[in-house]
Amino acid sequence: MNRPSALNTFGRELGALALALLWCVPFYYLAIVSLKPMSEIFADPVGFPDQLAFANYAEAWRGTMGVSLGQAMLNSLIVTIGSVVAVIALGSASAYVIARNGRRMGTLLFFFFVIGIILPHQLSVVPLYSVMRQIGLVGNQLGLIVLYSGLMTPMSVFLYSGFVRTLPADYEEAAEVDGASRGRIFLKVIFPLLAPVTGTVAVMVGMVVWNDFFIQLIFLSGSPAQTLPVAVYGFVGEFSARWNLVFAAVFVSVVPILAFYLLAQKQLIKGFTGGIK
Amino acid sequence: MSTIQFDGVGKRYGNGAYAVRDLSFTIEDGEFMVVVGPSGCGKSTALRMTAGLEPITEGELRIGGKVVNGLSARDRDVAMVFQNYALYPHMTVAENIAFPLASRGASKDEIARRVAAAAQTLGLTEYLDRRPKALSGGQRQRVAMGRALVRDPQIFLMDEPLSNLDAKLRNQMRAEIIGLQKQQGVTTLYVTHDQTEAMTMGHRIAILRGGLLQQVGTPRELYEQPTNLFVAAFVGSPAMNLFRAEFRLTETGPELLTDGAVLRLDPGAPLPAALRAESGHRIVVGIRPEHLSFAPPGTPGLAAEMRMIEELPPEKLVHMTIGADTPMTGGGQPVDADFLTDLGMVAAAHRAPLIARLGIDTAVPDGPGVALHLDPRRLHFFRASDGAALR
């Protein structure tokens, strides 16, 4: 009886492996192009390069507009981590107040934030740019952190408040009777219980900010604070694009995300699937 | 002095409904007071008002002589054990127990010392590094107790802390809580819906129904001298036997008239003064199951029909019915009908159920028809209109 089930498993795993290979095709293409000399890119786009041009990486690393790829990566990290921390802090605290407030006030505040999710932020780019330039928040990381905090907090409030509503009030009441202040109750009791949704918010915000191009191009291009997407775009000129350098830069920019995922794989999956136990 | 005084305390909601109304009684220093009643009677609300988790809308609540109506929960110096324990799931047992001390700014040394002492008292020392989810129900209950007693509060509040445990563990924890309370000597307010728990644990018991206080007294007082029909029926298991009868004072002595049957009471039996004034009226008669016996052959008794016998060594419960109305089915003036619903009593017109509690070896007469002897000194009488005890 074991033989068919083992065969079955083998077949299933083979299928899964084939599917996984399909996902690897873009990475193969990315790696191949990043190692080709400029002349070979259009002549044989998918074939293996005759000569491995590792110099592409060195050149891509030097970056554009005086900002090295390493510096751009650091800028991206600062903006991403700053935004994630700010959104988690603002979102969780606001959602706690909304979820635990009186029904009318709580609903009103909740809808205020939901409107923030619905409105397309592209509409407000021009006035935002003008205001942010006046207060010195264009061309630096802080400006982007402020901007992303504003853009992403509504979604995090939406996620957090749904979760806070499912938390029994007993924990807070027990902490209150135990003599804890409101702030301590939030920090020591409520916030740790929100860990699953905090994981979701962190990944969601992190992905959006790390990958976003539009806002970063508008608010950072040409400045020393430019981030990875803007730096990569620097290789695309008005008349020609150096695709091998673009691909090399993209390959480098994928590394931190991949490393983070490999390190935090267990926690991330737990965060997405877990609840309070 | 950690007394708790309820002085006309009430909780009224926005829609005008009362959860608790005009609650007045005092819990003495070091006393174990149990508040008991059916679900929705306001007992948990009373406890939450004491804790400061529910605003008091009427009256005054004093803890240690000080009015605390306006004080928040964290400033009342009370400790509470919740029904589901409310242990912080992300903290270890040690951190859970330490939380109240840390919240009040105790030093690390003091926290370590007191947590160790509390763990020692409750037998939790080897579990200090575990998370609550890795503990059994009884251990969680102990952690909740530890969190309550670690900082020597003025009063303990307990909200049905044993209701999530199985029967065996419940008995064990009941004894442990009684022992701890005695050892610590802290004024305790304990809420439960289980009258057995109330009777065994409390120095005194307060019975609530529909937000109103029915009676406060020692377990024995409540059992032997209930002030009304509700207390009489609520306290005791099996409950007091209750049936309607017309009371008559005749020349030959007092009589109780049920449906077609007359029960003559001993002319010399001491009857409450208030009962004499009810002559000619229908009243409710009550008798505890252990005070019912079979009439010796040849002597008059109340005719009853045998239903079944439950053997529960060392005793047996004999279920019978008599030709009388229950307090619920009497017609005319209905006795405050809700309480029978509260108590889950069954109504069947003209057939009142009776239960006799007898020793397992007591002989039971044959046949469906038996005659019962009712000792008049053991009878309880209640006014039919409002259920008040006739004394």
XYZ file of C-alpha atoms in Angstrom:
668
model
C 0.000 0.000 0.000
C 2.983 2.295 0.529
C 4.236 2.162 -3.053
C 1.404 4.118 -4.750
C 1.371 6.805 -2.066
C 5.155 7.257 -2.341
C 4.797 7.505 -6.114
C 2.003 9.969 -5.632
C 4.177 12.121 -3.379
C 7.027 11.950 -5.856
C 4.728 13.108 -8.648
C 3.368 15.937 -6.543
C 6.848 17.102 -5.578
C 7.981 16.980 -9.167
C 5.019 19.183 -10.131
C 5.833 21.632 -7.340
C 9.466 21.725 -8.418
C 8.469 22.479 -12.019
C 6.251 25.312 -10.817
C 9.098 26.657 -8.671
C 11.410 26.526 -11.704
C 8.903 28.608 -13.649
C 9.198 31.272 -10.940
C 12.966 31.196 -11.362
C 12.860 32.132 -15.054
C 12.837 35.919 -14.444
C 15.764 35.517 -12.047
C 17.671 33.570 -14.670
C 16.975 36.302 -17.190
C 17.988 38.956 -14.651
C 21.248 37.194 -13.890
C 22.085 36.459 -17.537
C 21.472 39.971 -18.833
C 23.333 41.516 -15.908
C 26.436 39.576 -16.974
C 26.297 40.351 -20.715
C 28.251 43.036 -22.497
C 26.055 45.772 -23.998
C 26.521 44.471 -27.558
C 25.076 41.023 -26.793
C 21.859 42.101 -25.084
C 19.712 42.552 -28.152
C 21.586 40.071 -30.347
C 20.853 37.100 -28.028
C 18.650 38.170 -25.121
C 17.970 34.754 -23.519
C 21.115 32.852 -24.394
C 24.035 32.312 -22.027
C 26.696 35.066 -22.465
C 29.876 34.249 -24.407
C 31.854 36.242 -21.904
C 30.819 36.936 -18.314
C 31.044 40.698 -17.891
C 31.450 41.018 -14.102
C 32.586 44.572 -14.746
C 28.867 45.428 -15.145
C 28.477 44.984 -11.417
C 31.426 47.182 -10.618
C 30.089 49.894 -12.889
C 26.544 49.547 -11.585
C 27.864 49.740 -8.008
C 29.392 53.159 -8.793
C 25.810 54.327 -9.338
C 24.539 57.442 -11.029
C 24.481 61.146 -10.258
C 27.263 60.791 -7.705
C 25.336 58.364 -5.503
C 26.768 54.866 -5.318
C 24.451 51.866 -5.306
C 25.603 51.121 -1.761
C 24.583 54.617 -0.647
C 21.262 54.255 -2.492
C 20.693 50.944 -0.740
C 21.390 52.560 2.624
C 18.964 55.370 1.746
C 16.324 52.788 0.811
C 16.899 50.956 4.086
C 16.608 54.158 6.130
C 13.404 55.190 4.361
C 11.898 51.694 4.570
C 12.757 50.998 8.203
C 11.797 54.541 9.231
C 8.442 54.275 7.456
C 7.701 50.799 8.838
C 8.458 51.904 12.419
C 6.434 55.107 12.047
C 3.431 53.357 10.467
C 3.421 50.622 13.138
C 3.644 53.176 15.950
C 0.968 55.485 14.514
C -1.305 52.733 13.203
C -1.376 50.554 16.309
C -1.895 53.454 18.725
C -4.618 55.073 16.571
C -6.383 51.752 16.016
C -6.355 51.019 19.749
C -8.018 54.346 20.488
C -10.540 53.862 17.668
C -11.419 50.284 18.603
C -11.787 51.052 22.305
C -13.609 54.346 21.933
C -17.336 54.923 22.136
C -19.214 53.531 19.176
C -19.978 56.858 17.477
C -16.559 58.473 17.839
C -14.791 55.218 16.993
C -16.802 54.748 13.781
C -16.266 58.354 12.757
C -12.498 58.097 13.184
C -12.468 54.732 11.459
C -14.181 56.141 8.380
C -11.807 59.094 8.398
C -8.946 56.633 7.962
C -10.822 54.471 5.448
C -11.237 57.548 3.227
C -7.461 57.796 3.358
C -7.245 54.331 1.802
C -9.790 55.080 -0.896
C -8.393 58.406 -2.160
C -5.645 57.955 -4.800
C -2.555 59.705 -3.463
C -1.340 60.547 -6.969
C -4.031 63.261 -7.032
C -2.344 65.158 -4.253
C 1.227 64.967 -5.522
C 1.434 68.540 -6.836
C 0.149 70.343 -3.707
C 2.079 67.896 -1.530
C 5.292 68.630 -3.372
C 4.810 72.341 -3.002
C 4.050 72.126 0.725
C 6.859 69.694 1.433
C 9.381 71.802 -0.411
C 8.398 74.807 1.674
C 9.058 72.946 4.904
C 12.298 71.421 3.654
C 11.118 67.847 3.312
C 12.041 67.339 -0.357
C 15.321 65.618 -1.225
C 15.871 63.937 2.139
C 14.948 60.668 3.826
C 12.863 62.267 6.578
C 10.510 63.754 3.975
C 9.853 60.345 2.469
C 9.332 58.752 5.884
C 6.759 61.430 6.735
C 5.077 60.969 3.381
C 4.879 57.171 3.546
C 3.667 57.320 7.144
C 0.781 59.468 5.968
C 0.043 57.238 2.993
C 0.271 53.878 4.734
C -1.170 54.634 8.182
C -4.818 54.377 7.037
C -4.330 50.825 5.799
C -2.508 49.857 8.991
C -5.272 51.427 11.115
C -7.760 49.367 9.144
C -5.834 46.144 9.815
C -5.003 46.919 13.441
C -8.468 48.068 14.502
C -10.065 44.893 13.167
C -7.622 42.898 15.251
C -7.933 45.012 18.415
C -11.714 44.502 18.316
C -11.200 40.761 18.575
C -8.998 41.101 21.687
C -10.948 40.455 24.880
C -11.155 43.542 27.115
C -10.215 41.346 30.087
C -6.485 41.809 29.489
C -6.764 45.576 29.708
C -9.094 45.436 32.676
C -6.754 43.058 34.490
C -3.831 45.384 33.769
C -5.834 48.394 34.936
C -6.735 46.698 38.223
C -3.060 45.695 38.495
C -2.252 49.410 38.584
C -0.901 49.976 35.060
C -1.310 53.346 33.341
C -2.954 53.657 29.907
C 0.433 53.932 28.226
C 1.828 50.933 30.037
C -1.273 48.885 29.229
C -0.806 49.665 25.544
C 2.931 49.071 25.454
C 3.198 46.043 27.714
C -0.107 44.271 27.204
C -1.854 45.313 24.000
C 1.037 45.929 21.600
C 2.694 42.519 22.153
C -0.672 40.863 21.561
C -0.850 42.614 18.192
C 2.327 40.848 17.003
C 0.653 38.857 14.188
C -0.873 41.948 12.603
C 2.310 43.956 13.257
C 4.163 41.381 11.157
C 1.640 41.777 8.358
C 1.822 45.572 8.480
C 5.639 45.526 8.550
C 5.878 43.296 5.478
C 3.156 45.182 3.619
C 4.629 48.636 4.282
C 8.178 47.397 3.789
C 7.347 45.956 0.367
C 5.463 49.050 -0.792
C 8.163 51.485 0.328
C 11.111 49.400 -0.868
C 9.582 48.897 -4.312
C 7.848 52.232 -4.831
C 9.220 54.287 -7.661
C 6.773 57.089 -8.379
C 6.970 59.012 -5.090
C 10.689 58.421 -4.681
C 11.382 59.708 -8.184
C 9.391 62.879 -7.574
C 10.663 63.675 -4.088
C 14.250 62.430 -4.302
C 15.584 62.434 -7.864
C 18.832 64.293 -8.248
C 19.418 64.449 -4.508
C 22.116 62.569 -2.580
C 19.282 60.876 -0.687
C 18.093 58.985 -3.753
C 16.965 55.421 -3.143
C 17.503 52.193 -5.089
C 14.586 52.484 -7.553
C 15.678 56.026 -8.458
C 19.323 54.975 -8.724
C 18.427 52.077 -11.020
C 16.377 54.422 -13.176
C 19.491 56.561 -13.502
C 20.884 53.990 -15.966
C 17.951 54.615 -18.276
C 18.858 57.657 -20.329
C 16.749 59.815 -22.609
C 18.084 58.176 -25.756
C 19.551 54.901 -24.592
C 19.220 52.516 -21.698
C 22.151 50.497 -20.379
C 20.079 47.414 -19.639
C 22.974 45.273 -18.456
C 23.718 47.862 -15.752
C 20.018 48.225 -14.932
C 19.751 44.452 -14.482
C 22.933 44.276 -12.424
C 21.626 47.048 -10.158
C 18.242 45.332 -9.835
C 19.980 42.056 -8.994
C 21.923 43.783 -6.226
C 18.804 45.495 -4.900
C 17.015 42.144 -4.605
C 19.704 40.745 -2.303
C 18.718 42.504 0.965
C 15.063 41.486 0.555
C 16.045 37.908 -0.178
C 18.409 37.836 2.775
C 15.722 39.268 5.060
C 13.211 36.687 3.885
C 15.615 33.799 4.367
C 16.486 34.963 7.873
C 12.954 35.768 9.014
C 11.133 33.087 7.005
C 9.850 31.236 10.055
C 8.576 34.358 11.852
C 6.987 35.768 8.699
C 4.990 32.637 7.952
C 3.962 32.421 11.590
C 2.923 36.060 11.492
C 0.731 35.605 8.446
C -0.921 32.426 9.615
C -0.926 32.808 13.398
C -3.274 34.339 15.904
C -3.410 34.511 19.686
C -2.819 31.134 21.236
C -9.404 48.455 58.069
C -10.468 47.185 54.669
C -14.211 47.172 54.862
C -16.347 47.504 51.775
C -19.567 49.451 52.225
C -22.276 49.549 49.605
C -24.552 52.441 50.426
C -27.508 52.557 48.053
C -25.203 51.658 45.165
C -26.855 51.394 41.767
C -25.979 51.024 38.117
C -28.384 52.537 35.646
C -27.815 52.406 31.917
C -28.617 55.131 29.422
C -31.892 53.461 28.464
C -33.088 53.644 32.090
C -32.624 49.940 32.827
C -30.997 49.006 36.119
C -28.313 46.339 36.385
C -28.025 46.868 40.141
C -30.371 48.883 42.308
C -30.090 50.280 45.801
C -27.455 47.837 46.984
C -26.692 48.328 50.667
C -24.572 46.055 52.796
C -21.153 46.033 54.465
C -18.348 43.531 54.121
C -16.304 43.528 57.297
C -12.516 43.587 57.491
C -11.115 40.158 56.638
C -14.517 38.761 55.760
C -15.175 36.375 52.852
C -18.411 37.574 51.284
C -19.968 35.658 48.433
C -22.449 37.340 46.113
C -24.634 34.776 44.444
C -27.628 34.802 42.136
C -28.919 33.562 38.800
C -27.377 34.861 35.591
C -28.231 38.481 34.860
C -28.884 39.296 38.526
C -26.239 42.021 38.591
C -23.631 40.225 40.699
C -20.803 40.686 38.207
C -21.784 44.336 37.735
C -21.590 44.828 41.505
C -18.118 43.298 41.498
C -16.978 45.384 38.527
C -18.271 48.533 40.227
C -16.180 47.612 43.262
C -13.136 47.085 41.049
C -13.657 50.432 39.311
C -14.258 48.868 35.902
C -17.890 49.981 35.777
C -19.010 53.489 36.733
C -21.360 53.758 39.711
C -24.407 55.828 38.798
C -26.130 55.928 42.180
C -25.168 55.721 45.841
C -21.770 55.565 47.453
C -19.170 52.837 47.611
C -16.613 53.048 50.432
C -13.467 50.972 50.702
C -11.731 51.260 54.052
C -14.128 54.080 54.931
C -13.131 56.169 51.909
C -15.595 56.956 49.131
C -14.139 55.485 45.925
C -16.879 56.316 43.392
C -14.572 58.681 41.523
C -11.391 56.599 41.806
C -10.121 54.658 38.810
C -9.412 50.930 39.068
C -5.672 51.467 39.338
C -6.068 53.743 42.355
C -8.361 51.519 44.400
C -5.727 49.064 45.615
C -7.840 46.040 44.816
C -6.810 42.789 43.144
C -9.101 40.815 40.925
C -9.236 37.270 39.621
C -11.161 37.078 36.360
C -13.433 34.281 35.209
C -11.068 33.343 32.357
C -8.043 34.436 34.446
C -6.953 37.074 31.870
C -3.326 35.964 32.084
C -1.138 37.890 29.654
C -0.377 35.218 27.023
C 2.939 36.720 25.904
C 4.410 36.830 29.415
C 5.826 34.000 31.482
C 4.273 32.981 34.773
C 6.906 35.027 36.629
C 6.218 38.104 34.471
C 2.481 37.695 34.921
C 2.805 37.581 38.697
C 5.309 40.452 38.671
C 3.150 42.723 36.511
C 1.190 44.427 39.329
C 4.406 45.104 41.240
C 6.228 46.445 38.177
C 3.220 48.649 37.363
C 3.499 50.220 40.797
C 7.208 50.845 40.441
C 8.542 48.215 42.829
C 12.305 47.598 42.732
C 13.699 44.577 40.871
C 14.883 42.944 44.098
C 11.525 43.362 45.754
C 9.728 42.001 42.689
C 11.974 38.930 42.576
C 11.515 38.300 46.302
C 7.741 38.665 46.292
C 7.209 36.687 43.086
C 9.273 33.859 44.565
C 7.244 33.992 47.781
C 3.907 33.979 45.931
C 5.068 31.116 43.699
C 6.130 29.199 46.777
C 2.731 29.697 48.448
C 0.899 28.518 45.343
C 3.260 25.701 44.330
C 4.236 27.439 41.089
C 7.988 27.668 41.559
C 8.829 25.135 38.857
C 6.514 26.771 36.328
C 7.808 30.342 36.616
C 9.419 30.298 33.154
C 6.438 28.833 31.350
C 3.882 30.702 29.296
C 0.203 30.423 30.341
C -0.661 28.261 27.327
C 1.727 25.600 28.620
C -0.183 25.319 31.913
C -3.207 23.267 32.945
C -6.488 24.930 33.992
C -5.709 24.572 37.671
C -2.211 26.006 37.269
C -3.550 28.995 35.337
C -6.019 29.552 38.115
C -3.144 29.575 40.594
C -1.186 32.071 38.505
C -4.221 34.355 38.500
C -4.370 33.999 42.285
C -0.646 34.721 42.488
C -1.047 37.904 40.480
C -3.777 38.963 42.895
C -2.012 38.264 46.169
C 1.545 39.279 45.230
C 1.119 42.901 46.240
C -0.966 42.621 49.423
C -4.020 44.479 48.161
C -6.695 45.918 50.437
C -9.306 43.620 48.969
C -9.624 40.588 46.723
C -12.306 40.474 44.074
C -13.076 37.172 42.394
C -15.402 36.779 39.436
C -16.492 33.125 39.179
C -12.856 31.956 39.250
C -13.740 28.271 39.430
C -16.308 28.075 36.656
C -13.792 26.954 34.002
C -12.490 23.994 36.002
C -13.749 20.429 36.069
C -15.649 19.232 39.134
C -12.734 17.547 40.891
C -10.330 20.432 40.393
C -13.043 22.864 41.415
C -13.386 21.179 44.820
C -9.623 21.227 45.268
C -9.245 24.892 44.280
C -12.223 25.819 46.437
C -10.389 24.483 49.470
C -7.197 26.253 48.385
C -8.929 29.618 47.979
C -10.581 29.269 51.394
C -7.194 28.398 52.921
C -5.422 31.301 51.192
C -8.066 33.800 52.219
C -7.852 32.620 55.802
C -4.064 32.777 55.753
C -3.911 36.243 54.151
C -6.912 37.620 56.035
C -7.801 39.924 53.131
C -11.367 41.159 52.752
C -12.788 39.209 49.823
C -15.755 39.709 47.547
C -16.449 36.560 45.574
C -19.068 36.270 42.859
C -20.587 32.996 41.717
C -23.805 31.577 40.332
C -23.181 28.276 42.085
C -24.986 28.149 45.401
C -22.946 25.162 46.614
C -19.784 27.209 46.112
C -21.407 30.110 47.951
C -22.566 27.979 50.863
C -19.201 26.293 51.366
C -16.924 29.294 50.887
C -18.552 32.402 52.277
C -18.544 33.643 55.848
C -21.646 35.434 54.687
C -23.618 35.365 51.464
C -25.513 38.103 49.657
C -28.207 36.886 47.305
C -29.074 39.103 44.366
C -31.930 38.817 41.960
C -32.859 41.207 39.162
C -30.328 43.728 40.493
C -31.956 43.760 43.939
C -30.479 42.423 47.141
C -32.691 39.650 48.532
C -30.920 38.711 51.745
C -27.525 38.866 53.412
C -26.569 36.342 56.044
C -24.505 33.359 57.047
C -25.084 30.204 54.999
C -27.078 28.741 57.869
C -29.265 31.823 58.272
C -30.113 31.747 54.582
C -30.887 28.060 54.713
C -32.963 28.120 57.847
C -34.557 31.547 57.762
C -35.003 32.658 54.156
C -36.657 36.063 53.955
C -38.576 35.253 50.832
C -39.614 32.581 48.418
C -36.697 33.242 46.066
C -34.042 32.742 48.730
C -35.891 29.674 50.022
C -35.942 28.104 46.571
C -32.442 29.229 45.550
C -30.535 27.989 48.572
C -30.242 24.252 49.066
C -29.889 21.324 46.731
C -32.347 19.767 46.101
C -34.343 22.956 46.487
C -36.957 23.526 49.150
C -40.308 21.858 48.336
C -42.902 24.532 47.677
C -46.631 24.246 47.149
C -49.708 26.363 47.508
C -52.302 25.745 50.178
C -55.073 27.591 51.901
C -54.342 28.258 55.545
C -57.230 28.012 58.011
C -57.411 28.435 61.726
C -60.280 26.230 62.878
C -61.571 25.247 66.277
C -59.720 21.961 66.037
C -56.474 23.638 65.143
C -54.634 25.017 62.133
C -55.153 23.352 58.756
C -53.590 23.458 55.337
C -55.975 22.855 52.463
C -54.480 21.667 49.213
C -56.475 20.440 46.199
C -59.036 18.273 47.923
C -56.785 17.266 50.790
C -56.683 18.631 54.297
C -53.566 18.515 56.385
C -54.219 19.110 60.048
C -51.329 20.626 61.902
C -50.641 19.897 65.537
C -52.785 22.393 67.537
C -49.900 23.040 69.866
C -47.402 23.742 67.079
C -45.756 27.161 67.289
C -46.916 29.140 64.269
C -45.514 32.518 63.221
C -47.658 35.480 64.210
C -47.847 36.807 60.672
C -49.249 33.473 59.510
C -52.246 33.703 61.841
C -53.291 36.903 60.077
C -53.394 34.987 56.781
C -56.178 32.652 57.929
C -58.540 31.982 55.050
C -55.972 32.987 52.442
C -53.867 30.998 50.040
C -50.221 30.940 51.006
C -47.091 29.138 49.838
C -45.815 26.375 52.100
C -42.207 25.231 52.012
C -40.383 22.280 53.538
C -36.782 21.151 53.068
C -36.365 17.666 51.548
C -34.636 16.342 54.683
C -37.632 17.323 56.820
C -40.128 15.212 54.868
C -40.893 11.739 56.132
C -43.515 9.059 55.615
C -46.460 9.043 58.035
C -46.458 5.906 60.227
C -49.297 3.499 59.265
C -52.616 4.500 60.759
C -51.732 8.154 61.276
C -53.120 10.894 58.990
C -50.759 12.366 56.428
C -50.644 14.265 53.178
C -51.479 11.958 50.258
C -48.665 11.823 47.718
C -47.935 9.843 44.593
C -44.550 8.218 44.238
C -42.671 9.027 41.000
C -39.190 7.639 41.335
C -36.310 7.056 43.712
C -32.789 8.306 43.063
C -30.196 6.451 45.071
C -27.225 8.610 45.963
C -25.446 6.795 48.800
C -25.429 7.569 51.687
C -28.866 9.000 50.931
C -31.722 8.612 48.522
C -34.050 11.140 46.995
C -37.681 10.155 46.739
C -39.554 12.111 44.071
C -43.302 12.488 44.600
C -46.166 14.739 43.615
C -49.047 15.987 45.722
C -52.390 17.393 44.727
C -51.515 21.057 45.136
C -50.556 23.969 42.946
C -46.971 25.090 42.632
C -46.297 28.751 43.459
C -46.361 29.305 39.708
C -49.604 27.586 38.810
C -51.809 28.745 41.642
C -53.814 31.232 39.598
C -55.267 34.323 41.234
C -52.332 36.397 42.365
C -49.270 34.992 40.660
C -46.198 34.900 42.820
C -43.618 37.063 41.089
C -43.430 34.542 38.270
C -39.954 35.404 36.982
C -38.077 33.834 39.832
C -39.347 30.393 38.928
C -37.916 30.910 35.477
C -34.699 32.089 37.123
C -34.606 28.883 39.103
C -35.597 26.669 36.198
C -38.647 25.313 38.047
C -41.204 23.314 36.133
C -44.857 24.169 36.309
C -47.657 21.611 36.168
C -51.096 22.706 37.268
C -52.446 21.025 40.397
C -49.463 18.713 40.768
C -46.695 20.074 42.954
C -43.470 18.040 42.938
C -41.928 17.124 46.282
C -38.583 15.539 47.038
C -37.767 13.741 50.275
C -34.155 13.210 51.273
C -33.860 10.003 53.256
C -31.071 7.761 54.499
C -30.181 5.078 51.980
C -31.505 2.362 54.335
C -34.806 4.068 55.166
C -37.742 1.875 54.186
C -40.057 3.384 51.581
C -43.724 2.236 51.637
C -44.948 0.225 48.654
C -47.377 1.425 46.058
C -47.802 4.617 44.224
C -49.919 6.181 46.964
C -48.087 7.165 50.145
C -48.849 9.434 53.089
C -46.387 12.132 54.098
C -45.720 13.538 57.496
C -44.960 17.257 57.667
C -43.491 18.511 60.930
C -45.152 21.921 61.473
C -42.041 23.247 63.217
C -40.078 22.644 60.042
C -42.541 24.343 57.716
C -41.826 27.679 56.065
C -44.709 29.955 55.130
C -44.696 32.667 52.494
C -47.282 35.228 51.473
C -48.642 34.288 48.062
C -48.849 37.851 46.792
C -45.209 38.904 47.164
C -43.397 35.806 48.381
C -42.302 37.385 51.679
C -41.711 35.001 54.570
C -44.477 34.985 57.173
C -42.844 35.249 60.561
